[in-house]
Coordinates of C-alpha atoms and ligand atoms in Angstrom, one line a residue:
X20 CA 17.6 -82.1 47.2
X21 CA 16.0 -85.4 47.7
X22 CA 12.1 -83.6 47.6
X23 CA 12.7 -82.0 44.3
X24 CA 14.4 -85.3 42.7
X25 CA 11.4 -86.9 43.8
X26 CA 9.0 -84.4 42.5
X27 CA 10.5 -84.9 39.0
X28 CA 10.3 -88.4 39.1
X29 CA 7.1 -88.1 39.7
X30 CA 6.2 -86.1 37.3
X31 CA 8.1 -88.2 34.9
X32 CA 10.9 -86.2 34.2
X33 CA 14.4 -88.0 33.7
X34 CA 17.5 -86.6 35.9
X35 CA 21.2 -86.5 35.7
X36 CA 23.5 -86.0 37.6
X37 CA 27.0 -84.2 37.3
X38 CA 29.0 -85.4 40.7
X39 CA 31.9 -82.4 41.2
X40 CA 34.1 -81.0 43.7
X41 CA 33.7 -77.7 42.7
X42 CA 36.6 -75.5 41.1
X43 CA 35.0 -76.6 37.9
X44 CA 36.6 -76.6 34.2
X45 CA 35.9 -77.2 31.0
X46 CA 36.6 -80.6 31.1
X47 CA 33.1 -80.6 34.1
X48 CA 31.3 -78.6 31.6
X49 CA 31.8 -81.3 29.0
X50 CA 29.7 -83.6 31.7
X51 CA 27.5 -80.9 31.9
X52 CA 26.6 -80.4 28.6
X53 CA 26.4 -84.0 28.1
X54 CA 23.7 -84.2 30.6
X55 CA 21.5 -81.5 29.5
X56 CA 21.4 -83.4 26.2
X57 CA 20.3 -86.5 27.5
X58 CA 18.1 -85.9 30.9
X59 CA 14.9 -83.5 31.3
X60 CA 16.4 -81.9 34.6
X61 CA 20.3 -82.1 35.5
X62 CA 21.8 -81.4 39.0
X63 CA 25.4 -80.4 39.4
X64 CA 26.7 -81.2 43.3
X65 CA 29.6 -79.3 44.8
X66 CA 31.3 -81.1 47.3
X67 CA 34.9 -81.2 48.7
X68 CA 34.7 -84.8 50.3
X69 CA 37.0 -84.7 53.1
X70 CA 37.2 -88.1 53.3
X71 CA 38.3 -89.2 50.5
X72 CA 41.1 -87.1 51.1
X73 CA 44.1 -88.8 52.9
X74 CA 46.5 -87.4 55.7
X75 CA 48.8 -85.3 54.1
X76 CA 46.9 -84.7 50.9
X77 CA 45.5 -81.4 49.4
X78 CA 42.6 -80.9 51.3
X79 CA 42.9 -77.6 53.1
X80 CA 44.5 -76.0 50.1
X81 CA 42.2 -77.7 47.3
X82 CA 41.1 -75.4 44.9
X83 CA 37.6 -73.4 45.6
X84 CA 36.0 -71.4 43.2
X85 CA 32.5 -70.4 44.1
X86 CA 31.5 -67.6 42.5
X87 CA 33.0 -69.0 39.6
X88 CA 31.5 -72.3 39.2
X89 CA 27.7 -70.4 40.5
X90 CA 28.4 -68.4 37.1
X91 CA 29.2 -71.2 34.9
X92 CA 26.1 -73.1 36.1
X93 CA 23.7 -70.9 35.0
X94 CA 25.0 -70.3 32.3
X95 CA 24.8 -73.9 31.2
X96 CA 21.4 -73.6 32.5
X97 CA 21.6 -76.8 34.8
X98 CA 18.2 -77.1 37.2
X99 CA 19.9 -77.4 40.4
X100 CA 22.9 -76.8 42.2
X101 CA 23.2 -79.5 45.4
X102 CA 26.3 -78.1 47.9
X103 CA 25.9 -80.0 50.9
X104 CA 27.8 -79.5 53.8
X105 CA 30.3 -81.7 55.7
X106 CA 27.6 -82.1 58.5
X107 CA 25.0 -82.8 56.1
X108 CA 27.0 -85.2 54.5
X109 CA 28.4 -86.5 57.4
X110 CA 26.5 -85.7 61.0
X111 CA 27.9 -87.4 64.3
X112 CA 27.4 -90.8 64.5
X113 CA 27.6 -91.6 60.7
X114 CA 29.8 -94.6 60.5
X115 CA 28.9 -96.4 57.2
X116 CA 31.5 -96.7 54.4
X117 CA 31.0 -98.2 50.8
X118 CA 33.8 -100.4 49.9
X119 CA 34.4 -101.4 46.6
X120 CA 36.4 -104.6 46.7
X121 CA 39.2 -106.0 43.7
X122 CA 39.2 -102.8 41.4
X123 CA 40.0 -100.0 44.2
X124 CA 42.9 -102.6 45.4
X125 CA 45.1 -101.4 42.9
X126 CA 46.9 -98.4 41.7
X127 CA 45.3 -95.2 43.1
X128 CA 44.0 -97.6 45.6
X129 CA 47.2 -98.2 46.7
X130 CA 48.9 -94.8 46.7
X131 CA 46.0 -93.3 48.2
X132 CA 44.3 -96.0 50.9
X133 CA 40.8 -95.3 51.5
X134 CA 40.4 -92.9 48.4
X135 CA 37.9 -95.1 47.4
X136 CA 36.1 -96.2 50.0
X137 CA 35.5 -92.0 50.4
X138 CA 35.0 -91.6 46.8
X139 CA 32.4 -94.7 47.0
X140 CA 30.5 -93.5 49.9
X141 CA 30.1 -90.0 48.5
X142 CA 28.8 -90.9 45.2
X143 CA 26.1 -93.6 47.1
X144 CA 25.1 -90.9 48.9
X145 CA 24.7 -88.2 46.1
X146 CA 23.1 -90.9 44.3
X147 CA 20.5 -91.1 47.0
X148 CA 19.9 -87.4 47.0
X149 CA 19.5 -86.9 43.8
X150 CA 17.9 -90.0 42.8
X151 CA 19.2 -90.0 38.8
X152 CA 18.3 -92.0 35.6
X153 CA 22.3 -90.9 34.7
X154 CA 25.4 -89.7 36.4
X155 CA 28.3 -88.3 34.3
X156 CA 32.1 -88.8 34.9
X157 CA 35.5 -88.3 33.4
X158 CA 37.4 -91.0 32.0
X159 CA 40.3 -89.0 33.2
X160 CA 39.7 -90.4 36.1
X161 CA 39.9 -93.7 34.9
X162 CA 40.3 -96.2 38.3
X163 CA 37.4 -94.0 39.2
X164 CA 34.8 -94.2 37.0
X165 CA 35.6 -98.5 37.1
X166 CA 34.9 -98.2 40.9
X167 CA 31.7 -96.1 40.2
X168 CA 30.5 -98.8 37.9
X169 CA 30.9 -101.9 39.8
X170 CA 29.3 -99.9 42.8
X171 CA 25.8 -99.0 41.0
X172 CA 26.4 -102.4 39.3
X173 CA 26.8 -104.3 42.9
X174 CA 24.7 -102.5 44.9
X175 CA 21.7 -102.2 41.9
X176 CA 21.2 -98.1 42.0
X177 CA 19.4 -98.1 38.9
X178 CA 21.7 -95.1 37.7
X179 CA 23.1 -95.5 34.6
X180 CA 27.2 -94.2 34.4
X181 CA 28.1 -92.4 31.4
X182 CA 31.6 -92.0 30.6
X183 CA 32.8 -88.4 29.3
X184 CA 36.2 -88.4 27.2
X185 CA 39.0 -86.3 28.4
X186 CA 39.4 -82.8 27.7
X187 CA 42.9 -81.9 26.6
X188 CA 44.5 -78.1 26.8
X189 CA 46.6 -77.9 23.4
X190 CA 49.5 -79.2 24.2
X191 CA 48.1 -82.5 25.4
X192 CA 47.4 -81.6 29.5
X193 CA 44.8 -83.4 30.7
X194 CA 42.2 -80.5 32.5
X195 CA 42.1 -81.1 36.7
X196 CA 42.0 -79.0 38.9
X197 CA 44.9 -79.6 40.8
X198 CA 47.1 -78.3 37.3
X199 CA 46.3 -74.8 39.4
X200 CA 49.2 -76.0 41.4
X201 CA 51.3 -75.9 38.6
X202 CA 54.2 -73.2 38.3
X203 CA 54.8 -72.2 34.9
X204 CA 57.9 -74.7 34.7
X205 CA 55.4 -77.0 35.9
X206 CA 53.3 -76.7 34.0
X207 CA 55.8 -76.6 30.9
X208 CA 56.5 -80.5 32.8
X209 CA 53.5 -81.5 33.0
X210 CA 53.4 -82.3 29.4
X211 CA 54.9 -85.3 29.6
X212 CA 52.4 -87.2 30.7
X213 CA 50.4 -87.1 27.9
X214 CA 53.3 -87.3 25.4
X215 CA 54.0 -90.8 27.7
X216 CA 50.7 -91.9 26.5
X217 CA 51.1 -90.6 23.1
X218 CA 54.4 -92.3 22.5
X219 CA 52.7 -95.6 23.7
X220 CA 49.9 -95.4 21.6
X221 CA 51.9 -94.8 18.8
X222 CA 54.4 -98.1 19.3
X223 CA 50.5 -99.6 19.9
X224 CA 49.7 -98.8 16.7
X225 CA 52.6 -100.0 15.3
X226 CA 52.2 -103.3 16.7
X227 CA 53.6 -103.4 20.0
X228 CA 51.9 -105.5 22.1
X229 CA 54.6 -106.5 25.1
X230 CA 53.6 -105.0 28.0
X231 CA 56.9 -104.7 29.5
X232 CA 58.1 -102.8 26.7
X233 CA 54.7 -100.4 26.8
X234 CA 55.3 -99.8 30.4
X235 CA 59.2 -99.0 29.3
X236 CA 58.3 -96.5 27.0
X237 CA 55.4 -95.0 29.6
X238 CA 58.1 -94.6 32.2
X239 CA 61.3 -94.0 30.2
X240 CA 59.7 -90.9 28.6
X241 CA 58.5 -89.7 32.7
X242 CA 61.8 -90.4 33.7
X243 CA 63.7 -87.9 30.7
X244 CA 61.5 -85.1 32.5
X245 CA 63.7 -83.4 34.7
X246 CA 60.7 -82.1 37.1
X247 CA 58.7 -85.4 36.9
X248 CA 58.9 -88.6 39.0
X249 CA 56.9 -91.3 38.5
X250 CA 54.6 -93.0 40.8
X251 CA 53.0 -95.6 38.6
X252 CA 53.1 -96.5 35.3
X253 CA 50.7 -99.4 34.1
X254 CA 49.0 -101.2 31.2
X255 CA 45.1 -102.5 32.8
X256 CA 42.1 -103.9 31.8
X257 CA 39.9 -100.8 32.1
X258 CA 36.9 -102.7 33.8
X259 CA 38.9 -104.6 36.0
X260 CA 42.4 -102.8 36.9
X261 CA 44.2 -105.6 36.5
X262 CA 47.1 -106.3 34.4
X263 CA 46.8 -106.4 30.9
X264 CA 44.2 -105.3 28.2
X265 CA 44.9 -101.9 27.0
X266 CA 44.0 -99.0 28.9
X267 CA 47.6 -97.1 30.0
X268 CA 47.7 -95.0 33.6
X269 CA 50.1 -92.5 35.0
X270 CA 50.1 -91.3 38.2
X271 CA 53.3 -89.0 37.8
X272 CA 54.6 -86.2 40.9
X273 CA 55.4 -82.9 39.4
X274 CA 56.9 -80.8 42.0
X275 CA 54.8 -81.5 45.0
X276 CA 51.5 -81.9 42.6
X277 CA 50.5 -85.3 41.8
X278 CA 49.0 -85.4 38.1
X279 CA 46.7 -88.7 36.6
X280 CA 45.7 -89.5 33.2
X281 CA 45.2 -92.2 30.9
X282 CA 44.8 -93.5 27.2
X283 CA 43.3 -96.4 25.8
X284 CA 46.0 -97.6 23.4
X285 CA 43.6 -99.3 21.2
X286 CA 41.8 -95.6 20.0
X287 CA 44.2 -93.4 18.6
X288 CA 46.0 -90.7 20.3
X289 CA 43.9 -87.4 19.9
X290 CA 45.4 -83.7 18.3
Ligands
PAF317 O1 36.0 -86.7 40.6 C1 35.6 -86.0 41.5 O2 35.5 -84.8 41.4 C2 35.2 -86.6 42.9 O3 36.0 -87.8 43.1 C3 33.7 -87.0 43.0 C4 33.3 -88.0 41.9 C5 32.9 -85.7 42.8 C6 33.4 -87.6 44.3 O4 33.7 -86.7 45.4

C-alpha cells in the first residue's frame, strides 16, 4: 500500500483514508463518500484488529462481509482497497503499542482496557501505509475519534481527522455493526438509546444544565427498557472525556450485545 501512497504523493495527488473493519454500512459509506469529495485518490482498509479486541469480547464471531463490502467499494468507486493481514500487521517480534494517555482513561477506556492502545496502534500504522492528507471517522464513535485526534496531534502525522455525523436507521438506531447481533426484540430494545439522548437533548434545550439531572434522565429512560442495562451513562467534554461540557455517551448491554452512541446536547436532536 505504502508504494502506491507514495507514488500519489508524488505526483501530487491528495489521499484519504477511510479506516474500517470491514462488514461495512451505510453509516462507512457516509465516510466514503465524504472522502471522495474532498481527496484526489481514497483508500478504504479492512481490518479486524485483534488487538483491540479484549478477552471475552466479539472477536471470533465479529461480523465479516467480504463480498459484500468488495461490491460496495467499487461501486463508490474508491482507488484502493488495503486488507492487511494479522501477520502483516503484526509479524513476530512486533512489540510497539501507541498509548494515548488522559482521554482513553475514561469510559470505554475503562470497560474495555487496552481498546485503545489497539485502536491507537492500528490507526498509526494504517496511517503509515497509506500516508493520507485526511482520514475519516464516525462521531459514533465518539471516545474514539478524541483518541485519534490527540494521537495525530501528539505524535505530528500531518493527517488531518475529519469527523463524519452519525447515521441513524428511522427510528433513531445508531448504524454498527454489531446491531447484526440483534434479535428482533433486540433490536425493538435497542431504541432506547437514542430516545435516552433525545430526551436529554430535549430538557438541554429547555434549559437544563445540571448534570446530575442529565445523567438521571440518560439512565432513567435505559433503565425503563426491560432488555437494556446500562453500562455507562455520562455528560463529557468531547475533546477531553472528562466531566462536564456537553457531549452525552451511552454504552448500554442489550442482551449479550454491547451498543454505543452519543449526542451533543448543544445541536439539536435529529428526525
Ligand atoms: O472504528 C473502527 O472500525 C475501528 O476501531 C478502526 C478505526 C478501523 C480501527 O481498527
Amino acid at each position: 500500500m505504502r508504494d502506491i501512497a507514495l507514488a500519489w504523493r508524488a505526483d501530487g495527488l491528495t489521499v484519504g483514508l477511510v479506516p474500517t473493519m470491514g462488514a461495512l454500512h451505510a453509516g462507512h459509506m457516509s465516510l466514503v463518500e465524504a472522502a471522495c469529495r474532498e481527496n484526489e485518490r481514497v483508500v478504504v482498509s479492512i481490518f479486524v484488529n485483534p488487538i483491540q479486541f479484549g478477552a471475552g469480547e466479539d472477536l471470533g464471531r465479529y461480523p465479516r462481509s467480504p463480498e459484500r463490502d468488495l461490491a460496495m467499494l467499487r461501486e463508490a468507486g474508491v482507488d484502493a482497497i488495503y486488507k492487511p493481514s494479522v501477520a502483516d500487521m503484526y509479524p513476530p517480534g512486533a512489540g510497539t503499542r501507541v498509548n494515548v494517555h488522559g482521554i482513553a482513561d475514561s469510559l470505554e477506556g475503562v470497560a474495555r482496557p487496552g481498546h485503545f492502545e489497539g485502536v491507537a496502534t492500528v490507526v498509526a500504522k494504517l496511517f503509515a501505509a497509506a500516508l493520507p492528507d485526511r482520514a475519516y471517522f464516525g462521531q459514533k464513535d465518539a471516545q474514539q475519534l478524541a483518541v485519534v485526534k490527540r494521537l495525530a496531534a501528539d505524535l505530528d502525522l500531518g493527517v488531518e481527522i475529519r469527523a463524519c455525523p452519525t447515521v441513524r436507521e428511522a427510528d433513531g438506531l445508531a448504524l454498527s455493526s454489531r446491531n447484526a447481533y440483534l434479535d428482533a426484540a433486540e433490536r425493538q430494545a435497542a431504541v432506547c438509546l437514542s430516545r435516552a439522548l433525545r430526551l436529554a437533548s430535549e430538557a438541554y434545550r429547555r434549559g437544563e444544565r445540571d448534570l446530575g439531572r442529565l445523567r438521571a434522565i440518560l439512565r432513567n429512560t435505559i433503565e425503563a427498557e426491560p432488555l437494556a442495562s446500562l453500562d455507562y451513562a455520562e455528560v463529557v467534554d468531547p475533546a477531553t472525556f472528562t466531566r462536564g461540557g456537553s457531549l452525552a455517551v451511552l454504552a448500554v448491554r442489550i442482551g449479550k450485545t454491547r451498543l454505543i452512541d452519543n449526542h451533543d446536547l448543544k445541536l439539536t436532536y435529529p428526525g
